[in-house]
Every structure is written in C-alpha cells, then in structure tokens.
PDB file of C-alpha atoms in Angstrom:
ATOM      1  CA  MET A  48       0.045  -0.068   0.018  1.00 70.00           C
ATOM      2  CA  THR A  49       1.293   3.466  -0.993  1.00 87.00           C
ATOM      3  CA  SER A  50       1.643   5.734   2.037  1.00 96.00           C
ATOM      4  CA  PRO A  51      -0.917   8.572   2.223  1.00 98.00           C
ATOM      5  CA  LEU A  52       1.944  10.744   3.458  1.00 98.00           C
ATOM      6  CA  ILE A  53       4.679  12.446   1.773  1.00 98.00           C
ATOM      7  CA  THR A  54       7.766  14.028   3.342  1.00 98.00           C
ATOM      8  CA  ALA A  55       9.042  17.622   2.578  1.00 98.00           C
ATOM      9  CA  ALA A  56      11.956  16.344   0.745  1.00 98.00           C
ATOM     10  CA  GLU A  57       9.841  13.870  -1.440  1.00 98.00           C
ATOM     11  CA  LEU A  58       7.349  16.590  -2.279  1.00 98.00           C
ATOM     12  CA  ALA A  59      10.244  19.045  -3.212  1.00 98.00           C
ATOM     13  CA  ALA A  60      11.535  16.314  -5.616  1.00 98.00           C
ATOM     14  CA  ASP A  61       8.066  15.723  -7.116  1.00 97.00           C
ATOM     15  CA  LEU A  62       7.529  19.394  -7.645  1.00 97.00           C
ATOM     16  CA  ASP A  63      10.741  19.386  -9.693  1.00 96.00           C
ATOM     17  CA  THR A  64       9.359  17.080 -12.393  1.00 96.00           C
ATOM     18  CA  ASP A  65       7.535  17.292 -15.583  1.00 95.00           C
ATOM     19  CA  ARG A  66       4.263  16.408 -13.877  1.00 95.00           C
ATOM     20  CA  PRO A  67       4.173  17.739 -10.500  1.00 97.00           C
ATOM     21  CA  PRO A  68       1.248  17.385  -8.301  1.00 98.00           C
ATOM     22  CA  VAL A  69      -1.401  19.812  -7.543  1.00 98.00           C
ATOM     23  CA  LEU A  70      -0.826  21.574  -4.106  1.00 98.00           C
ATOM     24  CA  LEU A  71      -3.660  22.585  -1.877  1.00 98.00           C
ATOM     25  CA  ASP A  72      -3.184  24.795   1.250  1.00 98.00           C
ATOM     26  CA  ILE A  73      -5.818  23.843   3.922  1.00 98.00           C
ATOM     27  CA  ARG A  74      -4.924  25.952   6.763  1.00 97.00           C
ATOM     28  CA  TRP A  75      -7.754  26.258   9.337  1.00 94.00           C
ATOM     29  CA  GLN A  76      -8.205  26.310  12.865  1.00 85.00           C
ATOM     30  CA  LEU A  77     -11.299  26.302  15.018  1.00 79.00           C
ATOM     31  CA  GLY A  78     -12.042  29.934  16.006  1.00 74.00           C
ATOM     32  CA  GLY A  79      -9.574  31.340  13.630  1.00 73.00           C
ATOM     33  CA  PRO A  80      -7.542  33.234  12.326  1.00 75.00           C
ATOM     34  CA  PRO A  81      -8.775  32.712   8.743  1.00 78.00           C
ATOM     35  CA  GLY A  82      -6.415  30.454   7.061  1.00 91.00           C
ATOM     36  CA  ALA A  83      -6.644  32.664   3.881  1.00 93.00           C
ATOM     37  CA  GLU A  84      -4.683  35.405   5.683  1.00 93.00           C
ATOM     38  CA  GLU A  85      -1.807  32.967   6.611  1.00 94.00           C
ATOM     39  CA  TYR A  86      -1.852  31.660   3.029  1.00 97.00           C
ATOM     40  CA  ALA A  87      -1.392  35.252   1.718  1.00 96.00           C
ATOM     41  CA  ALA A  88       1.468  35.751   4.055  1.00 95.00           C
ATOM     42  CA  GLY A  89       3.329  32.787   2.693  1.00 96.00           C
ATOM     43  CA  HIS A  90       2.746  29.304   1.149  1.00 98.00           C
ATOM     44  CA  LEU A  91       4.293  26.500  -0.896  1.00 98.00           C
ATOM     45  CA  PRO A  92       4.971  27.832  -4.354  1.00 97.00           C
ATOM     46  CA  GLY A  93       2.184  27.143  -6.710  1.00 97.00           C
ATOM     47  CA  ALA A  94      -0.281  26.122  -3.940  1.00 98.00           C
ATOM     48  CA  HIS A  95      -3.968  26.982  -4.201  1.00 98.00           C
ATOM     49  CA  TYR A  96      -5.994  27.863  -1.008  1.00 98.00           C
ATOM     50  CA  LEU A  97      -9.130  26.022  -0.172  1.00 98.00           C
ATOM     51  CA  ASP A  98     -11.467  27.098   2.443  1.00 96.00           C
ATOM     52  CA  LEU A  99     -12.403  24.277   4.877  1.00 96.00           C
ATOM     53  CA  ASP A 100     -15.586  25.957   6.144  1.00 95.00           C
ATOM     54  CA  ARG A 101     -17.044  27.131   2.755  1.00 95.00           C
ATOM     55  CA  GLU A 102     -15.605  24.543   0.246  1.00 97.00           C
ATOM     56  CA  LEU A 103     -14.762  21.370   2.143  1.00 97.00           C
ATOM     57  CA  ALA A 104     -18.012  21.488   4.231  1.00 97.00           C
ATOM     58  CA  ALA A 105     -21.728  22.440   3.639  1.00 97.00           C
ATOM     59  CA  PRO A 106     -23.118  25.283   5.872  1.00 97.00           C
ATOM     60  CA  PRO A 107     -23.569  24.138   9.540  1.00 96.00           C
ATOM     61  CA  GLY A 108     -27.045  22.910  10.562  1.00 96.00           C
ATOM     62  CA  ALA A 109     -28.823  19.830  11.921  1.00 94.00           C
ATOM     63  CA  ALA A 110     -26.110  17.705  10.183  1.00 96.00           C
ATOM     64  CA  GLY A 111     -23.482  19.269  12.388  1.00 96.00           C
ATOM     65  CA  ARG A 112     -20.863  22.011  12.099  1.00 96.00           C
ATOM     66  CA  HIS A 113     -18.941  20.613   9.023  1.00 97.00           C
ATOM     67  CA  PRO A 114     -21.482  18.413   7.045  1.00 98.00           C
ATOM     68  CA  LEU A 115     -20.066  16.812   3.844  1.00 98.00           C
ATOM     69  CA  PRO A 116     -19.666  19.302   1.272  1.00 98.00           C
ATOM     70  CA  ASP A 117     -22.086  20.251  -1.699  1.00 97.00           C
ATOM     71  CA  VAL A 118     -20.584  18.422  -4.465  1.00 97.00           C
ATOM     72  CA  GLU A 119     -20.984  21.307  -6.916  1.00 97.00           C
ATOM     73  CA  VAL A 120     -19.385  23.794  -4.684  1.00 98.00           C
ATOM     74  CA  PHE A 121     -16.601  21.353  -3.792  1.00 98.00           C
ATOM     75  CA  GLY A 122     -16.000  20.306  -7.430  1.00 98.00           C
ATOM     76  CA  ALA A 123     -15.880  23.881  -8.737  1.00 98.00           C
ATOM     77  CA  ALA A 124     -13.254  24.768  -6.014  1.00 98.00           C
ATOM     78  CA  LEU A 125     -11.035  21.781  -6.926  1.00 98.00           C
ATOM     79  CA  ARG A 126     -11.373  22.500 -10.543  1.00 98.00           C
ATOM     80  CA  ARG A 127     -10.252  26.127  -9.976  1.00 98.00           C
ATOM     81  CA  ALA A 128      -7.289  24.770  -8.220  1.00 98.00           C
ATOM     82  CA  GLY A 129      -6.373  22.661 -11.244  1.00 98.00           C
ATOM     83  CA  VAL A 130      -7.416  19.233  -9.796  1.00 98.00           C
ATOM     84  CA  ARG A 131      -7.530  16.641 -12.565  1.00 98.00           C
ATOM     85  CA  ALA A 132      -8.648  13.012 -12.053  1.00 96.00           C
ATOM     86  CA  ASP A 133      -5.268  11.855 -13.527  1.00 96.00           C
ATOM     87  CA  ARG A 134      -2.902  13.997 -11.597  1.00 97.00           C
ATOM     88  CA  ALA A 135      -1.824  13.551  -8.044  1.00 98.00           C
ATOM     89  CA  VAL A 136      -2.876  15.951  -5.279  1.00 98.00           C
ATOM     90  CA  VAL A 137      -0.865  16.903  -2.094  1.00 98.00           C
ATOM     91  CA  VAL A 138      -2.654  18.684   0.665  1.00 98.00           C
ATOM     92  CA  TYR A 139      -0.972  20.493   3.628  1.00 98.00           C
ATOM     93  CA  ASP A 140      -1.939  22.650   6.650  1.00 97.00           C
ATOM     94  CA  ALA A 141       0.230  24.480   9.293  1.00 95.00           C
ATOM     95  CA  GLY A 142       1.605  21.333  10.731  1.00 89.00           C
ATOM     96  CA  PRO A 143      -0.544  18.867  12.595  1.00 91.00           C
ATOM     97  CA  ALA A 144      -2.403  17.832   9.445  1.00 95.00           C
ATOM     98  CA  THR A 145      -5.927  18.072  11.073  1.00 95.00           C
ATOM     99  CA  SER A 146      -7.481  20.088   8.319  1.00 97.00           C
ATOM    100  CA  ALA A 147      -5.246  18.655   5.590  1.00 98.00           C
ATOM    101  CA  ALA A 148      -6.754  15.382   6.607  1.00 98.00           C
ATOM    102  CA  ARG A 149     -10.127  16.577   6.270  1.00 98.00           C
ATOM    103  CA  ALA A 150      -9.341  17.525   2.575  1.00 98.00           C
ATOM    104  CA  TRP A 151      -7.448  14.100   1.987  1.00 98.00           C
ATOM    105  CA  TRP A 152     -10.661  12.244   3.201  1.00 98.00           C
ATOM    106  CA  VAL A 153     -13.083  14.301   1.364  1.00 98.00           C
ATOM    107  CA  LEU A 154     -11.190  14.122  -1.921  1.00 98.00           C
ATOM    108  CA  ARG A 155     -10.877  10.229  -1.542  1.00 98.00           C
ATOM    109  CA  TRP A 156     -14.639  10.025  -0.497  1.00 98.00           C
ATOM    110  CA  ALA A 157     -15.323  11.859  -3.764  1.00 98.00           C
ATOM    111  CA  GLY A 158     -13.379   9.462  -5.759  1.00 98.00           C
ATOM    112  CA  HIS A 159      -9.917  10.883  -6.327  1.00 98.00           C
ATOM    113  CA  PRO A 160      -7.234   7.956  -6.587  1.00 96.00           C
ATOM    114  CA  ASP A 161      -4.163   9.799  -5.625  1.00 98.00           C
ATOM    115  CA  VAL A 162      -4.212  12.104  -2.711  1.00 98.00           C
ATOM    116  CA  ARG A 163      -1.427  12.541  -0.164  1.00 98.00           C
ATOM    117  CA  VAL A 164      -0.860  14.694   3.057  1.00 98.00           C
ATOM    118  CA  LEU A 165       2.392  16.486   3.550  1.00 98.00           C
ATOM    119  CA  ASP A 166       3.671  14.948   6.863  1.00 98.00           C
ATOM    120  CA  GLY A 167       4.427  17.846   9.360  1.00 98.00           C
ATOM    121  CA  GLY A 168       2.784  20.276   7.000  1.00 97.00           C
ATOM    122  CA  LEU A 169       4.273  23.844   6.476  1.00 97.00           C
ATOM    123  CA  ALA A 170       6.304  23.444   9.583  1.00 97.00           C
ATOM    124  CA  ALA A 171       8.166  20.618   8.147  1.00 97.00           C
ATOM    125  CA  TRP A 172       8.531  22.240   4.830  1.00 98.00           C
ATOM    126  CA  ARG A 173      10.056  25.379   6.542  1.00 97.00           C
ATOM    127  CA  ALA A 174      12.253  23.158   9.009  1.00 97.00           C
ATOM    128  CA  ALA A 175      13.765  21.604   5.706  1.00 97.00           C
ATOM    129  CA  GLY A 176      14.737  25.213   4.548  1.00 98.00           C
ATOM    130  CA  LEU A 177      12.469  24.895   1.273  1.00 98.00           C
ATOM    131  CA  PRO A 178      11.108  28.016  -0.426  1.00 97.00           C
ATOM    132  CA  GLU A 179       7.792  29.783   0.045  1.00 97.00           C
ATOM    133  CA  SER A 180       5.971  32.209  -2.033  1.00 97.00           C
ATOM    134  CA  VAL A 181       3.535  35.038  -1.579  1.00 97.00           C
ATOM    135  CA  GLU A 182       2.291  34.913  -5.238  1.00 96.00           C
ATOM    136  CA  GLN A 183      -1.188  33.532  -5.585  1.00 94.00           C
ATOM    137  CA  PRO A 184      -1.476  31.479  -8.757  1.00 96.00           C
ATOM    138  CA  ALA A 185      -4.222  32.069 -11.327  1.00 96.00           C
ATOM    139  CA  ASP A 186      -7.260  30.075 -11.485  1.00 96.00           C
ATOM    140  CA  GLU A 187      -6.808  26.990 -13.415  1.00 96.00           C
ATOM    141  CA  GLN A 188      -9.068  24.557 -15.370  1.00 94.00           C
ATOM    142  CA  GLY A 189      -9.140  21.188 -13.754  1.00 97.00           C
ATOM    143  CA  ASP A 190     -11.510  18.334 -14.771  1.00 97.00           C
ATOM    144  CA  PHE A 191     -12.087  16.408 -11.627  1.00 98.00           C
ATOM    145  CA  LYS A 192     -15.794  15.764 -10.950  1.00 97.00           C
ATOM    146  CA  PRO A 193     -16.505  14.330  -7.494  1.00 98.00           C
ATOM    147  CA  GLU A 194     -18.474  11.180  -7.192  1.00 97.00           C
ATOM    148  CA  PRO A 195     -19.206  10.727  -3.449  1.00 97.00           C
ATOM    149  CA  GLY A 196     -19.331   7.542  -1.732  1.00 97.00           C
ATOM    150  CA  ALA A 197     -15.876   5.967  -2.505  1.00 97.00           C
ATOM    151  CA  LEU A 198     -15.393   5.870   1.298  1.00 98.00           C
ATOM    152  CA  PRO A 199     -17.902   4.711   3.810  1.00 98.00           C
ATOM    153  CA  THR A 200     -19.945   7.024   6.289  1.00 98.00           C
ATOM    154  CA  VAL A 201     -22.578   6.433   9.007  1.00 98.00           C
ATOM    155  CA  ASP A 202     -25.188   8.509  10.395  1.00 98.00           C
ATOM    156  CA  ALA A 203     -26.082   8.813  14.027  1.00 98.00           C
ATOM    157  CA  ALA A 204     -28.013   5.604  14.190  1.00 98.00           C
ATOM    158  CA  GLY A 205     -25.185   3.802  12.496  1.00 98.00           C
ATOM    159  CA  ALA A 206     -22.611   5.216  14.996  1.00 98.00           C
ATOM    160  CA  ALA A 207     -24.753   4.139  17.803  1.00 98.00           C
ATOM    161  CA  GLU A 208     -25.075   0.766  16.465  1.00 98.00           C
ATOM    162  CA  LEU A 209     -21.327   0.374  15.907  1.00 97.00           C
ATOM    163  CA  ALA A 210     -20.720   1.567  19.485  1.00 98.00           C
ATOM    164  CA  ARG A 211     -22.640  -1.493  20.614  1.00 97.00           C
ATOM    165  CA  THR A 212     -21.568  -4.157  17.932  1.00 97.00           C
ATOM    166  CA  GLY A 213     -18.322  -2.931  16.649  1.00 98.00           C
ATOM    167  CA  LEU A 214     -15.831  -0.205  17.663  1.00 98.00           C
ATOM    168  CA  LEU A 215     -16.629   3.522  17.739  1.00 98.00           C
ATOM    169  CA  LEU A 216     -13.478   5.719  18.129  1.00 98.00           C
ATOM    170  CA  ASP A 217     -13.799   9.156  19.621  1.00 98.00           C
ATOM    171  CA  ALA A 218     -11.112  11.345  18.220  1.00 98.00           C
ATOM    172  CA  ARG A 219     -11.347  14.411  20.505  1.00 98.00           C
ATOM    173  CA  ALA A 220      -9.249  15.309  23.406  1.00 97.00           C
ATOM    174  CA  GLY A 221      -9.755  13.152  26.427  1.00 98.00           C
ATOM    175  CA  GLU A 222     -11.219  15.896  28.553  1.00 98.00           C
ATOM    176  CA  ARG A 223     -13.953  16.343  26.007  1.00 98.00           C
ATOM    177  CA  TYR A 224     -14.705  12.810  25.734  1.00 98.00           C
ATOM    178  CA  ARG A 225     -14.987  12.570  29.487  1.00 98.00           C
ATOM    179  CA  GLY A 226     -17.359  15.565  29.469  1.00 98.00           C
ATOM    180  CA  GLU A 227     -15.076  17.708  31.728  1.00 98.00           C
ATOM    181  CA  VAL A 228     -15.073  20.498  29.236  1.00 97.00           C
ATOM    182  CA  GLU A 229     -17.173  21.376  26.118  1.00 96.00           C
ATOM    183  CA  PRO A 230     -15.967  24.525  24.362  1.00 94.00           C
ATOM    184  CA  VAL A 231     -18.263  24.276  21.271  1.00 93.00           C
ATOM    185  CA  ASP A 232     -21.191  21.889  21.193  1.00 95.00           C
ATOM    186  CA  PRO A 233     -24.460  21.805  23.218  1.00 94.00           C
ATOM    187  CA  ARG A 234     -23.544  19.041  25.636  1.00 97.00           C
ATOM    188  CA  ALA A 235     -20.463  17.545  27.132  1.00 98.00           C
ATOM    189  CA  GLY A 236     -19.592  13.799  26.955  1.00 98.00           C
ATOM    190  CA  HIS A 237     -19.402  11.072  24.387  1.00 98.00           C
ATOM    191  CA  ILE A 238     -21.612   8.601  22.509  1.00 98.00           C
ATOM    192  CA  PRO A 239     -22.242   5.723  24.778  1.00 98.00           C
ATOM    193  CA  GLY A 240     -19.929   2.912  24.261  1.00 98.00           C
ATOM    194  CA  ALA A 241     -17.582   4.978  22.218  1.00 98.00           C
ATOM    195  CA  VAL A 242     -13.718   4.402  22.900  1.00 98.00           C
ATOM    196  CA  SER A 243     -11.325   7.477  23.609  1.00 98.00           C
ATOM    197  CA  ALA A 244      -8.697   7.779  20.989  1.00 98.00           C
ATOM    198  CA  PRO A 245      -7.173  11.418  20.854  1.00 98.00           C
ATOM    199  CA  THR A 246      -5.701  12.307  17.649  1.00 97.00           C
ATOM    200  CA  ALA A 247      -2.786  14.053  19.321  1.00 96.00           C
ATOM    201  CA  GLU A 248      -1.498  10.582  20.206  1.00 97.00           C
ATOM    202  CA  ASN A 249      -0.983   9.867  16.562  1.00 98.00           C
ATOM    203  CA  LEU A 250       1.852  12.431  16.378  1.00 98.00           C
ATOM    204  CA  ALA A 251       5.586  12.558  17.419  1.00 97.00           C
ATOM    205  CA  ALA A 252       6.812  15.764  19.161  1.00 95.00           C
ATOM    206  CA  ASP A 253       7.754  17.383  15.780  1.00 94.00           C
ATOM    207  CA  GLY A 254       4.251  17.264  14.593  1.00 95.00           C
ATOM    208  CA  ARG A 255       4.814  14.321  12.176  1.00 97.00           C
ATOM    209  CA  PHE A 256       2.968  11.127  12.299  1.00 98.00           C
ATOM    210  CA  LEU A 257       4.375   8.156  14.256  1.00 98.00           C
ATOM    211  CA  PRO A 258       5.831   5.342  12.371  1.00 98.00           C
ATOM    212  CA  PRO A 259       3.358   2.851  10.890  1.00 98.00           C
ATOM    213  CA  ALA A 260       4.308  -0.039  13.337  1.00 98.00           C
ATOM    214  CA  VAL A 261       3.902   2.270  16.304  1.00 98.00           C
ATOM    215  CA  LEU A 262       0.443   3.452  15.147  1.00 98.00           C
ATOM    216  CA  ALA A 263      -0.662  -0.076  14.305  1.00 98.00           C
ATOM    217  CA  GLU A 264       0.173  -1.059  17.976  1.00 98.00           C
ATOM    218  CA  ARG A 265      -1.723   2.010  19.290  1.00 98.00           C
ATOM    219  CA  PHE A 266      -4.755   1.082  17.304  1.00 98.00           C
ATOM    220  CA  ARG A 267      -4.367  -2.770  18.062  1.00 98.00           C
ATOM    221  CA  ALA A 268      -4.510  -1.728  21.841  1.00 98.00           C
ATOM    222  CA  LEU A 269      -7.739   0.155  21.220  1.00 98.00           C
ATOM    223  CA  GLY A 270      -9.345  -2.795  19.656  1.00 98.00           C
ATOM    224  CA  VAL A 271      -8.657  -2.353  15.973  1.00 98.00           C
ATOM    225  CA  ASP A 272      -8.075  -5.817  14.774  1.00 95.00           C
ATOM    226  CA  GLY A 273      -8.811  -6.054  11.283  1.00 93.00           C
ATOM    227  CA  ALA A 274     -11.949  -8.013  11.736  1.00 95.00           C
ATOM    228  CA  THR A 275     -14.284  -5.705  13.874  1.00 96.00           C
ATOM    229  CA  GLU A 276     -15.990  -3.017  12.049  1.00 97.00           C
ATOM    230  CA  VAL A 277     -14.659   0.438  12.954  1.00 98.00           C
ATOM    231  CA  ALA A 278     -15.953   4.086  12.670  1.00 98.00           C
ATOM    232  CA  VAL A 279     -14.473   7.232  13.932  1.00 98.00           C
ATOM    233  CA  TYR A 280     -16.057  10.541  15.246  1.00 98.00           C
ATOM    234  CA  CYS A 281     -14.815  13.846  16.555  1.00 98.00           C
ATOM    235  CA  GLY A 282     -16.429  17.219  17.229  1.00 97.00           C
ATOM    236  CA  SER A 283     -17.466  18.104  13.643  1.00 97.00           C
ATOM    237  CA  GLY A 284     -15.834  15.426  11.177  1.00 96.00           C
ATOM    238  CA  VAL A 285     -12.384  17.243  10.910  1.00 97.00           C
ATOM    239  CA  THR A 286     -10.225  15.594  13.505  1.00 96.00           C
ATOM    240  CA  ALA A 287     -11.836  12.156  12.791  1.00 98.00           C
ATOM    241  CA  ALA A 288     -10.382  12.516   9.240  1.00 98.00           C
ATOM    242  CA  HIS A 289      -7.045  12.714  10.994  1.00 98.00           C
ATOM    243  CA  GLN A 290      -7.736   9.608  12.928  1.00 98.00           C
ATOM    244  CA  LEU A 291      -8.648   7.802   9.528  1.00 98.00           C
ATOM    245  CA  LEU A 292      -5.537   9.130   7.934  1.00 98.00           C
ATOM    246  CA  ALA A 293      -3.458   7.514  10.979  1.00 98.00           C
ATOM    247  CA  LEU A 294      -5.377   4.321  10.610  1.00 98.00           C
ATOM    248  CA  THR A 295      -4.501   4.164   6.969  1.00 98.00           C
ATOM    249  CA  VAL A 296      -0.923   4.822   7.866  1.00 98.00           C
ATOM    250  CA  ALA A 297      -1.155   1.826  10.302  1.00 98.00           C
ATOM    251  CA  GLY A 298      -2.544  -0.386   7.535  1.00 97.00           C
ATOM    252  CA  HIS A 299      -6.313  -0.122   7.981  1.00 97.00           C
ATOM    253  CA  PRO A 300      -7.598   1.849   5.092  1.00 96.00           C
ATOM    254  CA  GLY A 301     -11.162   2.576   4.251  1.00 94.00           C
ATOM    255  CA  LEU A 302     -12.768   2.838   7.577  1.00 96.00           C
ATOM    256  CA  THR A 303     -15.758   4.640   8.380  1.00 98.00           C
ATOM    257  CA  LEU A 304     -16.466   8.204   9.194  1.00 98.00           C
ATOM    258  CA  TYR A 305     -19.364   9.632  11.099  1.00 98.00           C
ATOM    259  CA  PRO A 306     -19.537  13.007   9.398  1.00 98.00           C
ATOM    260  CA  GLY A 307     -21.990  14.741  11.696  1.00 98.00           C
ATOM    261  CA  SER A 308     -19.998  13.569  14.765  1.00 98.00           C
ATOM    262  CA  TRP A 309     -20.453  15.179  18.290  1.00 98.00           C
ATOM    263  CA  SER A 310     -21.745  18.382  16.821  1.00 98.00           C
ATOM    264  CA  GLU A 311     -24.680  16.481  15.337  1.00 98.00           C
ATOM    265  CA  TRP A 312     -25.158  13.910  18.079  1.00 98.00           C
ATOM    266  CA  SER A 313     -25.140  16.315  21.117  1.00 98.00           C
ATOM    267  CA  ALA A 314     -27.765  18.679  19.472  1.00 97.00           C
ATOM    268  CA  ASP A 315     -30.375  16.019  19.503  1.00 97.00           C
ATOM    269  CA  PRO A 316     -31.898  15.790  22.809  1.00 96.00           C
ATOM    270  CA  ALA A 317     -33.173  12.340  22.144  1.00 97.00           C
ATOM    271  CA  ASN A 318     -29.517  10.986  21.807  1.00 98.00           C
ATOM    272  CA  PRO A 319     -28.063   9.794  25.108  1.00 98.00           C
ATOM    273  CA  VAL A 320     -24.853  11.085  26.361  1.00 98.00           C
ATOM    274  CA  ALA A 321     -22.199   9.226  28.547  1.00 98.00           C
ATOM    275  CA  THR A 322     -19.399  11.022  30.605  1.00 98.00           C
ATOM    276  CA  GLY A 323     -16.357   9.820  32.569  1.00 96.00           C
ATOM    277  CA  ALA A 324     -13.639   7.252  31.256  1.00 89.00           C
TER     278      ALA A 324
END
C-alpha cells in the first residue's frame, strides 16, 4: 500500500518534475484566524488555498458544524485549483495535518485516486529550508468531478449501532470525551460505548505522524483488529479524518467516518450522552 503521507523532501523532488502534483493549502483552525490570511503571508510555491468551512463542508445545521460538502461547490473549488482526475494531489496545513486530513478524506470520498498529505505540514517544509511564495497562482481549469461514496460513512443511528456491535473511536481530546469541558457543542460527554482515542497521540513531538508500526500497535490496543467494524467521530468530522489518516498509515484503509460527529449527536436531545472514562 502506498503511504498517504509524503515528506517535505519527497514533495520538493516531485515538484521538480514534468508532472508535479497539484498543491492545496488547507490551513484552518477552530475559532480562527482565517487560513486565507496565513496563506497570503506565505505558502508553498504554486499552492492554491481551499477554505475548509466554505468549500470542504456544507453550511452548519442539523447535520453538524461541518457537514459533507455540496458536490457542486466542492467540485468547482477543486477545478479552479487545477485538480484533475489523472494528476496527483498533495494537501497540507500549518503542521498537525488536522485540516489537511479533512481535505485528504473528502477527496478520497469523492473518488480521487491519488491524494497525499504533507507530513508535518508547512512547519516541516520550513524546517527543511525549502522555499515559500506570496504569489497567488491564477485560477486553473481542472477536470475532476466528485463522485461521492468512495469511502464509507454512517449517520447517528449507524454510529450508535457500531458503538454496541463494533468499535466506535472518539478522536477528540480526552477531557472532551470525558465531559469535563465542552467549548463548542451543546452537551458535554461522548456517545455511549465509544472508545477514547485522541488524535494528538498519532503524532511525534515534531508534529509528524508516528511510524506505521507504532500506530498499528496503538490502534491494536484500542481494539482495531482487522475483523471488527470500525467507525470514527470527533467534534464535527475534521479531526476524525486525521484519525482515519493515521489508521490508513497503520494499515487499516477505508474505515468509516461519522460526518455529523458530536456536533450533530449532542444537538439532538433524544440522543443519550455518557461521561467519564
């Protein structure tokens, strides 16, 4: 299996070829500042900026804070950035790959066959002493047309069922899982039966992903055995994609996302909530 990650050195070499990958800058963080401002201040040469809130998600509502994107809006944004069905894509963010993983997952869900994430993000690129640019490339004319459904998803009922019969991983920080704090969503706690698996534990101190064998052991200890059906959720479907990326690195591709995640679950008073460890 080809790794879904690419190092800064590997990317620099790929960009210096006759057919370089399309670069997408996905910088975003909950509560700001806007990623577009950071992009304007410096980005990988040739990279196009995509807005996670507007182009990688539909407007917030009953389906959560980051529902799956409108296919027409998403497709138009990708084509403006030059995304083609037969051309590799590399996505990156500031470093931890949280928002880049959302772009990776949504592109794969939409049927793109060749998407990778810059391991360590812009921080790793800068640490390698590689060049940046403030020039915004002109809109391009890609040909990629999203065909949703290439990766599996579940709704709230499906997530509840998997928490009982399979393995449902909660990718949020431990204190949010336990219900000690809830900075964003209506209620604190977790889906009953879910297992805490914070995404921060996927990364080394330098912000890069842990080696595949280490990640495989981590997920094995959490119950990922290759036979049990697994789904992942988080606050709104962003860090859950990071978990699915880590699972893919560990040798478990194609596992299931609950897109609405806690933002959808906690907003429905009919859904039960568990707290504690």
